[in-house]
PDB file of C-alpha atoms and ligand atoms in Angstrom:
ATOM      1  CA  UNK A   1     123.367 119.417 -34.349  1.00  0.00           C
ATOM      2  CA  UNK A   2     125.809 116.155 -34.270  1.00  0.00           C
ATOM      3  CA  UNK A   3     128.535 117.301 -36.770  1.00  0.00           C
ATOM      4  CA  UNK A   4     130.337 120.156 -37.584  1.00  0.00           C
ATOM      5  CA  UNK A   5     132.805 120.046 -40.619  1.00  0.00           C
ATOM      6  CA  UNK A   6     135.415 122.489 -41.361  1.00  0.00           C
ATOM      7  CA  UNK A   7     137.165 123.350 -44.616  1.00  0.00           C
ATOM      8  CA  UNK A   8     140.501 124.603 -44.573  1.00  0.00           C
ATOM      9  CA  UNK A   9     143.599 124.863 -45.969  1.00  0.00           C
ATOM     10  CA  UNK A  10     145.041 124.291 -42.339  1.00  0.00           C
ATOM     11  CA  UNK A  11     143.397 121.670 -41.000  1.00  0.00           C
ATOM     12  CA  UNK A  12     146.372 120.714 -38.704  1.00  0.00           C
ATOM     13  CA  UNK A  13     145.025 124.069 -36.904  1.00  0.00           C
ATOM     14  CA  UNK A  14     142.122 122.316 -35.267  1.00  0.00           C
ATOM     15  CA  UNK A  15     144.062 119.502 -33.731  1.00  0.00           C
ATOM     16  CA  UNK A  16     144.441 122.052 -30.881  1.00  0.00           C
ATOM     17  CA  UNK A  17     141.050 123.046 -30.403  1.00  0.00           C
ATOM     18  CA  UNK A  18     139.423 119.240 -30.649  1.00  0.00           C
ATOM     19  CA  UNK A  19     141.805 118.901 -27.765  1.00  0.00           C
ATOM     20  CA  UNK A  20     140.251 121.487 -25.476  1.00  0.00           C
ATOM     21  CA  UNK A  21     138.183 120.159 -22.935  1.00  0.00           C
ATOM     22  CA  UNK A  22     134.492 121.216 -23.684  1.00  0.00           C
ATOM     23  CA  UNK A  23     134.664 120.252 -27.438  1.00  0.00           C
ATOM     24  CA  UNK A  24     136.083 116.520 -26.174  1.00  0.00           C
ATOM     25  CA  UNK A  25     133.193 116.614 -24.114  1.00  0.00           C
ATOM     26  CA  UNK A  26     131.024 117.231 -26.399  1.00  0.00           C
ATOM     27  CA  UNK A  27     132.358 114.656 -28.726  1.00  0.00           C
ATOM     28  CA  UNK A  28     132.278 112.362 -26.154  1.00  0.00           C
ATOM     29  CA  UNK A  29     128.236 113.246 -26.450  1.00  0.00           C
ATOM     30  CA  UNK A  30     128.601 112.494 -30.182  1.00  0.00           C
ATOM     31  CA  UNK A  31     129.650 115.882 -32.004  1.00  0.00           C
ATOM     32  CA  UNK A  32     131.593 114.978 -34.708  1.00  0.00           C
ATOM     33  CA  UNK A  33     134.435 117.804 -35.343  1.00  0.00           C
ATOM     34  CA  UNK A  34     136.039 117.044 -38.658  1.00  0.00           C
ATOM     35  CA  UNK A  35     138.703 119.407 -40.762  1.00  0.00           C
ATOM     36  CA  UNK A  36     138.955 118.497 -43.794  1.00  0.00           C
ATOM     37  CA  UNK A  37     141.913 119.774 -46.204  1.00  0.00           C
ATOM     38  CA  UNK A  38     140.805 121.538 -49.175  1.00  0.00           C
ATOM     39  CA  UNK A  39     143.947 120.669 -51.317  1.00  0.00           C
ATOM     40  CA  UNK A  40     143.084 117.162 -51.162  1.00  0.00           C
ATOM     41  CA  UNK A  41     140.180 117.302 -53.127  1.00  0.00           C
ATOM     42  CA  UNK A  42     141.596 120.099 -55.911  1.00  0.00           C
ATOM     43  CA  UNK A  43     140.881 119.180 -59.654  1.00  0.00           C
ATOM     44  CA  UNK A  44     143.538 121.174 -60.246  1.00  0.00           C
ATOM     45  CA  UNK A  45     147.399 120.535 -60.285  1.00  0.00           C
ATOM     46  CA  UNK A  46     150.205 120.459 -57.918  1.00  0.00           C
ATOM     47  CA  UNK A  47     147.574 120.723 -54.879  1.00  0.00           C
ATOM     48  CA  UNK A  48     146.467 124.547 -56.630  1.00  0.00           C
ATOM     49  CA  UNK A  49     143.656 126.065 -54.611  1.00  0.00           C
ATOM     50  CA  UNK A  50     143.442 129.905 -55.833  1.00  0.00           C
ATOM     51  CA  UNK A  51     144.165 131.776 -58.576  1.00  0.00           C
ATOM     52  CA  UNK A  52     144.561 135.762 -59.459  1.00  0.00           C
ATOM     53  CA  UNK A  53     141.293 137.732 -59.458  1.00  0.00           C
ATOM     54  CA  UNK A  54     139.916 139.495 -62.793  1.00  0.00           C
ATOM     55  CA  UNK A  55     140.240 142.249 -62.785  1.00  0.00           C
ATOM     56  CA  UNK A  56     143.698 142.892 -61.511  1.00  0.00           C
ATOM     57  CA  UNK A  57     144.777 143.890 -57.511  1.00  0.00           C
ATOM     58  CA  UNK A  58     146.590 142.266 -55.339  1.00  0.00           C
ATOM     59  CA  UNK A  59     145.975 139.078 -53.379  1.00  0.00           C
ATOM     60  CA  UNK A  60     144.899 134.929 -54.905  1.00  0.00           C
ATOM     61  CA  UNK A  61     141.384 134.236 -54.955  1.00  0.00           C
ATOM     62  CA  UNK A  62     140.235 130.422 -53.818  1.00  0.00           C
ATOM     63  CA  UNK A  63     138.456 128.947 -56.767  1.00  0.00           C
ATOM     64  CA  UNK A  64     135.056 128.107 -56.657  1.00  0.00           C
ATOM     65  CA  UNK A  65     135.655 124.653 -58.642  1.00  0.00           C
ATOM     66  CA  UNK A  66     137.966 123.613 -55.703  1.00  0.00           C
ATOM     67  CA  UNK A  67     135.028 124.151 -52.989  1.00  0.00           C
ATOM     68  CA  UNK A  68     132.904 122.435 -55.067  1.00  0.00           C
ATOM     69  CA  UNK A  69     135.138 119.122 -55.462  1.00  0.00           C
ATOM     70  CA  UNK A  70     135.464 119.318 -51.718  1.00  0.00           C
ATOM     71  CA  UNK A  71     131.812 119.706 -51.197  1.00  0.00           C
ATOM     72  CA  UNK A  72     130.990 117.068 -53.401  1.00  0.00           C
ATOM     73  CA  UNK A  73     133.845 114.807 -52.353  1.00  0.00           C
ATOM     74  CA  UNK A  74     132.284 114.860 -48.522  1.00  0.00           C
ATOM     75  CA  UNK A  75     128.719 115.041 -49.104  1.00  0.00           C
ATOM     76  CA  UNK A  76     128.546 112.805 -52.632  1.00  0.00           C
ATOM     77  CA  UNK A  77     126.224 114.952 -54.157  1.00  0.00           C
ATOM     78  CA  UNK A  78     126.058 118.296 -56.348  1.00  0.00           C
ATOM     79  CA  UNK A  79     127.638 120.650 -54.326  1.00  0.00           C
ATOM     80  CA  UNK A  80     125.009 123.576 -54.701  1.00  0.00           C
ATOM     81  CA  UNK A  81     122.869 120.950 -53.124  1.00  0.00           C
ATOM     82  CA  UNK A  82     124.290 120.391 -49.869  1.00  0.00           C
ATOM     83  CA  UNK A  83     123.236 123.843 -48.473  1.00  0.00           C
ATOM     84  CA  UNK A  84     119.343 122.812 -48.882  1.00  0.00           C
ATOM     85  CA  UNK A  85     120.338 119.907 -46.540  1.00  0.00           C
ATOM     86  CA  UNK A  86     122.764 121.857 -43.832  1.00  0.00           C
ATOM     87  CA  UNK A  87     123.999 125.565 -42.886  1.00  0.00           C
ATOM     88  CA  UNK A  88     127.198 126.124 -45.274  1.00  0.00           C
ATOM     89  CA  UNK A  89     128.670 129.086 -43.543  1.00  0.00           C
ATOM     90  CA  UNK A  90     131.605 131.048 -45.694  1.00  0.00           C
ATOM     91  CA  UNK A  91     133.681 132.837 -43.339  1.00  0.00           C
ATOM     92  CA  UNK A  92     134.439 136.391 -44.770  1.00  0.00           C
ATOM     93  CA  UNK A  93     135.095 139.689 -43.162  1.00  0.00           C
ATOM     94  CA  UNK A  94     132.530 141.317 -45.130  1.00  0.00           C
ATOM     95  CA  UNK A  95     129.743 138.884 -43.734  1.00  0.00           C
ATOM     96  CA  UNK A  96     127.170 138.901 -41.312  1.00  0.00           C
ATOM     97  CA  UNK A  97     127.978 139.900 -37.875  1.00  0.00           C
ATOM     98  CA  UNK A  98     128.482 136.988 -35.753  1.00  0.00           C
ATOM     99  CA  UNK A  99     126.361 137.103 -32.597  1.00  0.00           C
ATOM    100  CA  UNK A 100     125.474 135.128 -29.286  1.00  0.00           C
ATOM    101  CA  UNK A 101     121.632 134.453 -31.060  1.00  0.00           C
ATOM    102  CA  UNK A 102     123.390 133.429 -34.266  1.00  0.00           C
ATOM    103  CA  UNK A 103     125.496 131.048 -32.117  1.00  0.00           C
ATOM    104  CA  UNK A 104     121.865 129.824 -30.448  1.00  0.00           C
ATOM    105  CA  UNK A 105     120.435 129.333 -33.783  1.00  0.00           C
ATOM    106  CA  UNK A 106     123.609 127.105 -34.848  1.00  0.00           C
ATOM    107  CA  UNK A 107     123.566 125.148 -31.432  1.00  0.00           C
ATOM    108  CA  UNK A 108     120.060 124.463 -32.082  1.00  0.00           C
ATOM    109  CA  UNK A 109     119.780 123.513 -35.480  1.00  0.00           C
ATOM    110  CA  UNK A 110     121.182 121.282 -37.926  1.00  0.00           C
ATOM    111  CA  UNK A 111     124.793 120.306 -38.802  1.00  0.00           C
ATOM    112  CA  UNK A 112     126.979 122.239 -39.470  1.00  0.00           C
ATOM    113  CA  UNK A 113     129.866 123.639 -42.797  1.00  0.00           C
ATOM    114  CA  UNK A 114     132.233 126.487 -42.028  1.00  0.00           C
ATOM    115  CA  UNK A 115     134.462 127.403 -44.890  1.00  0.00           C
ATOM    116  CA  UNK A 116     137.417 128.800 -44.303  1.00  0.00           C
ATOM    117  CA  UNK A 117     139.039 131.371 -47.192  1.00  0.00           C
ATOM    118  CA  UNK A 118     142.586 132.374 -47.527  1.00  0.00           C
ATOM    119  CA  UNK A 119     144.548 135.250 -49.265  1.00  0.00           C
ATOM    120  CA  UNK A 120     141.267 137.450 -50.782  1.00  0.00           C
ATOM    121  CA  UNK A 121     139.023 134.940 -49.410  1.00  0.00           C
ATOM    122  CA  UNK A 122     136.492 132.953 -51.983  1.00  0.00           C
ATOM    123  CA  UNK A 123     135.539 133.625 -55.440  1.00  0.00           C
ATOM    124  CA  UNK A 124     131.860 135.518 -54.726  1.00  0.00           C
ATOM    125  CA  UNK A 125     129.936 132.535 -56.650  1.00  0.00           C
ATOM    126  CA  UNK A 126     131.079 130.486 -53.247  1.00  0.00           C
ATOM    127  CA  UNK A 127     128.987 133.077 -51.458  1.00  0.00           C
ATOM    128  CA  UNK A 128     126.370 132.977 -53.841  1.00  0.00           C
ATOM    129  CA  UNK A 129     126.057 129.343 -54.758  1.00  0.00           C
ATOM    130  CA  UNK A 130     127.339 127.293 -52.217  1.00  0.00           C
ATOM    131  CA  UNK A 131     127.172 129.087 -49.100  1.00  0.00           C
ATOM    132  CA  UNK A 132     123.824 129.941 -47.034  1.00  0.00           C
ATOM    133  CA  UNK A 133     125.346 132.072 -45.034  1.00  0.00           C
ATOM    134  CA  UNK A 134     128.504 134.383 -44.880  1.00  0.00           C
ATOM    135  CA  UNK A 135     129.563 135.226 -41.709  1.00  0.00           C
ATOM    136  CA  UNK A 136     132.003 137.672 -40.241  1.00  0.00           C
ATOM    137  CA  UNK A 137     133.517 137.252 -36.125  1.00  0.00           C
ATOM    138  CA  UNK A 138     134.090 141.098 -36.548  1.00  0.00           C
ATOM    139  CA  UNK A 139     134.934 144.066 -38.512  1.00  0.00           C
ATOM    140  CA  UNK A 140     138.721 143.555 -38.828  1.00  0.00           C
ATOM    141  CA  UNK A 141     140.474 141.488 -41.351  1.00  0.00           C
ATOM    142  CA  UNK A 142     142.498 138.323 -40.596  1.00  0.00           C
ATOM    143  CA  UNK A 143     144.739 136.543 -42.788  1.00  0.00           C
ATOM    144  CA  UNK A 144     142.284 134.206 -43.236  1.00  0.00           C
ATOM    145  CA  UNK A 145     139.175 132.286 -41.750  1.00  0.00           C
ATOM    146  CA  UNK A 146     140.669 129.536 -39.548  1.00  0.00           C
ATOM    147  CA  UNK A 147     140.157 131.630 -36.327  1.00  0.00           C
ATOM    148  CA  UNK A 148     136.950 132.733 -37.031  1.00  0.00           C
ATOM    149  CA  UNK A 149     135.744 129.308 -37.959  1.00  0.00           C
ATOM    150  CA  UNK A 150     137.229 128.399 -34.224  1.00  0.00           C
ATOM    151  CA  UNK A 151     135.515 131.560 -32.492  1.00  0.00           C
ATOM    152  CA  UNK A 152     131.947 129.737 -34.501  1.00  0.00           C
ATOM    153  CA  UNK A 153     132.588 126.694 -33.141  1.00  0.00           C
ATOM    154  CA  UNK A 154     133.441 127.905 -29.542  1.00  0.00           C
ATOM    155  CA  UNK A 155     130.559 129.598 -29.193  1.00  0.00           C
ATOM    156  CA  UNK A 156     128.168 127.253 -30.642  1.00  0.00           C
ATOM    157  CA  UNK A 157     129.968 123.955 -28.772  1.00  0.00           C
ATOM    158  CA  UNK A 158     129.790 125.667 -25.501  1.00  0.00           C
ATOM    159  CA  UNK A 159     126.100 125.613 -25.559  1.00  0.00           C
ATOM    160  CA  UNK A 160     125.605 122.448 -26.278  1.00  0.00           C
ATOM    161  CA  UNK A 161     123.925 120.362 -23.649  1.00  0.00           C
ATOM    162  CA  UNK A 162     126.802 118.388 -21.585  1.00  0.00           C
ATOM    163  CA  UNK A 163     129.614 120.394 -23.420  1.00  0.00           C
ATOM    164  CA  UNK A 164     130.246 122.612 -20.085  1.00  0.00           C
ATOM    165  CA  UNK A 165     130.815 120.741 -16.824  1.00  0.00           C
ATOM    166  CA  UNK A 166     127.957 122.966 -15.165  1.00  0.00           C
ATOM    167  CA  UNK A 167     124.936 123.110 -17.339  1.00  0.00           C
ATOM    168  CA  UNK A 168     123.831 126.401 -15.797  1.00  0.00           C
ATOM    169  CA  UNK A 169     126.603 128.472 -16.752  1.00  0.00           C
ATOM    170  CA  UNK A 170     125.954 128.893 -20.249  1.00  0.00           C
ATOM    171  CA  UNK A 171     121.986 130.003 -19.842  1.00  0.00           C
ATOM    172  CA  UNK A 172     122.667 133.374 -17.839  1.00  0.00           C
ATOM    173  CA  UNK A 173     126.044 134.902 -19.042  1.00  0.00           C
ATOM    174  CA  UNK A 174     126.264 137.905 -21.684  1.00  0.00           C
ATOM    175  CA  UNK A 175     123.954 138.297 -24.400  1.00  0.00           C
ATOM    176  CA  UNK A 176     121.725 135.436 -23.315  1.00  0.00           C
ATOM    177  CA  UNK A 177     117.744 136.181 -23.479  1.00  0.00           C
ATOM    178  CA  UNK A 178     118.071 135.770 -19.520  1.00  0.00           C
ATOM    179  CA  UNK A 179     120.191 138.778 -19.523  1.00  0.00           C
ATOM    180  CA  UNK A 180     118.147 140.666 -22.303  1.00  0.00           C
ATOM    181  CA  UNK A 181     120.667 140.538 -24.345  1.00  0.00           C
ATOM    182  CA  UNK A 182     123.407 142.475 -22.534  1.00  0.00           C
ATOM    183  CA  UNK A 183     126.673 141.562 -21.094  1.00  0.00           C
ATOM    184  CA  UNK A 184     126.956 139.376 -17.863  1.00  0.00           C
ATOM    185  CA  UNK A 185     127.025 140.832 -14.473  1.00  0.00           C
ATOM    186  CA  UNK A 186     130.353 141.349 -12.282  1.00  0.00           C
ATOM    187  CA  UNK A 187     131.822 138.157 -10.821  1.00  0.00           C
ATOM    188  CA  UNK A 188     133.911 138.491  -7.240  1.00  0.00           C
ATOM    189  CA  UNK A 189     135.173 135.781  -5.673  1.00  0.00           C
ATOM    190  CA  UNK A 190     137.697 135.339  -2.446  1.00  0.00           C
ATOM    191  CA  UNK A 191     139.308 137.543  -0.880  1.00  0.00           C
ATOM    192  CA  UNK A 192     136.825 139.703   0.074  1.00  0.00           C
ATOM    193  CA  UNK A 193     139.199 143.012   0.679  1.00  0.00           C
ATOM    194  CA  UNK A 194     141.785 142.969  -1.974  1.00  0.00           C
ATOM    195  CA  UNK A 195     144.120 146.427  -1.320  1.00  0.00           C
ATOM    196  CA  UNK A 196     141.291 147.709   0.304  1.00  0.00           C
ATOM    197  CA  UNK A 197     138.779 147.008  -2.432  1.00  0.00           C
ATOM    198  CA  UNK A 198     135.587 145.120  -0.767  1.00  0.00           C
ATOM    199  CA  UNK A 199     133.310 142.781  -2.477  1.00  0.00           C
ATOM    200  CA  UNK A 200     129.658 144.486  -2.658  1.00  0.00           C
ATOM    201  CA  UNK A 201     128.109 143.556   0.492  1.00  0.00           C
ATOM    202  CA  UNK A 202     124.743 142.533  -1.123  1.00  0.00           C
ATOM    203  CA  UNK A 203     126.591 139.192  -2.259  1.00  0.00           C
ATOM    204  CA  UNK A 204     127.716 138.257   0.805  1.00  0.00           C
ATOM    205  CA  UNK A 205     124.352 138.625   2.129  1.00  0.00           C
ATOM    206  CA  UNK A 206     122.739 135.636   1.001  1.00  0.00           C
ATOM    207  CA  UNK A 207     119.829 136.919   0.028  1.00  0.00           C
ATOM    208  CA  UNK A 208     119.134 135.549  -3.370  1.00  0.00           C
ATOM    209  CA  UNK A 209     116.201 137.971  -4.314  1.00  0.00           C
ATOM    210  CA  UNK A 210     118.508 140.887  -3.614  1.00  0.00           C
ATOM    211  CA  UNK A 211     121.641 139.361  -5.556  1.00  0.00           C
ATOM    212  CA  UNK A 212     119.330 138.649  -8.418  1.00  0.00           C
ATOM    213  CA  UNK A 213     118.106 142.101  -8.372  1.00  0.00           C
ATOM    214  CA  UNK A 214     121.543 143.307  -7.939  1.00  0.00           C
ATOM    215  CA  UNK A 215     123.031 141.399 -10.603  1.00  0.00           C
ATOM    216  CA  UNK A 216     120.319 142.545 -13.106  1.00  0.00           C
ATOM    217  CA  UNK A 217     120.843 145.889 -12.639  1.00  0.00           C
ATOM    218  CA  UNK A 218     124.746 146.126 -12.877  1.00  0.00           C
ATOM    219  CA  UNK A 219     124.206 143.974 -16.165  1.00  0.00           C
ATOM    220  CA  UNK A 220     121.528 146.246 -17.673  1.00  0.00           C
ATOM    221  CA  UNK A 221     124.037 149.263 -16.530  1.00  0.00           C
ATOM    222  CA  UNK A 222     126.401 147.610 -18.404  1.00  0.00           C
ATOM    223  CA  UNK A 223     124.228 147.129 -21.203  1.00  0.00           C
ATOM    224  CA  UNK A 224     123.529 150.812 -21.499  1.00  0.00           C
ATOM    225  CA  UNK A 225     127.266 151.746 -21.578  1.00  0.00           C
ATOM    226  CA  UNK A 226     128.050 149.537 -24.140  1.00  0.00           C
ATOM    227  CA  UNK A 227     125.300 151.216 -26.381  1.00  0.00           C
ATOM    228  CA  UNK A 228     123.608 149.600 -29.163  1.00  0.00           C
TER     229      UNK A 228
HETATM  230  N1  ADE B   1     138.322 136.144 -42.490  1.00  0.00           N
HETATM  231  C1  ADE B   1     139.077 137.469 -42.526  1.00  0.00           C
HETATM  232  N2  ADE B   1     138.912 138.146 -41.834  1.00  0.00           N
HETATM  233  C2  ADE B   1     137.603 137.467 -41.063  1.00  0.00           C
HETATM  234  C3  ADE B   1     136.633 138.317 -39.981  1.00  0.00           C
HETATM  235  N3  ADE B   1     136.692 139.081 -39.688  1.00  0.00           N
HETATM  236  N4  ADE B   1     135.800 137.419 -39.990  1.00  0.00           N
HETATM  237  C4  ADE B   1     135.431 136.206 -40.253  1.00  0.00           C
HETATM  238  N5  ADE B   1     135.977 135.668 -41.486  1.00  0.00           N
HETATM  239  C5  ADE B   1     137.513 136.218 -41.915  1.00  0.00           C
END
């Protein structure tokens, strides 16, 4: 993947994110992360992007024609065609749960577009006709998709080759295939004893086979405790 475009009403939120080390590393290696303001291309007057929901109810809904105009302007083609070329992910609390497998899929796949909703989210036709996926970062409601988009970007970008200082560190970690999808084993560092709590002896043994077996066992144990 070489490009992530984030469509949002708060592009400046991503300035901070873009400055973080792994994102800068990935950018130096060719990743282009861009935050695009939905208001800049809105076809409505006075920067309007949302409207009241048909059928009544609280809150406002981001209009489909606003998202359409932003995609058309950015990609120079019919907005409904964009998802045929690059993954277009709308962030919404009710979407498919984001997980490590999806992060892998996105990191290994092509360019990415993230659509951040606000208020009550998007008009359903954004999900149906402009997005390729609707993704949630968890069963709770955020005030918008921006933090969710950052979570997705963070989890994906750290998997890109060269984003982390140490190439190995994204391989054997929580939920990775290397650990059978289980959470990661516990880590310890100095001091070897703290308030009477010692680091497990096996980790000090220098026996890599035993250390490996101990780690896999702890990881599996944590996976069982967590449940499916
Ligand atoms: N927008 C509001 N809540 C969200 C969530 N949990 N995940 C993704 N986008 C959201």
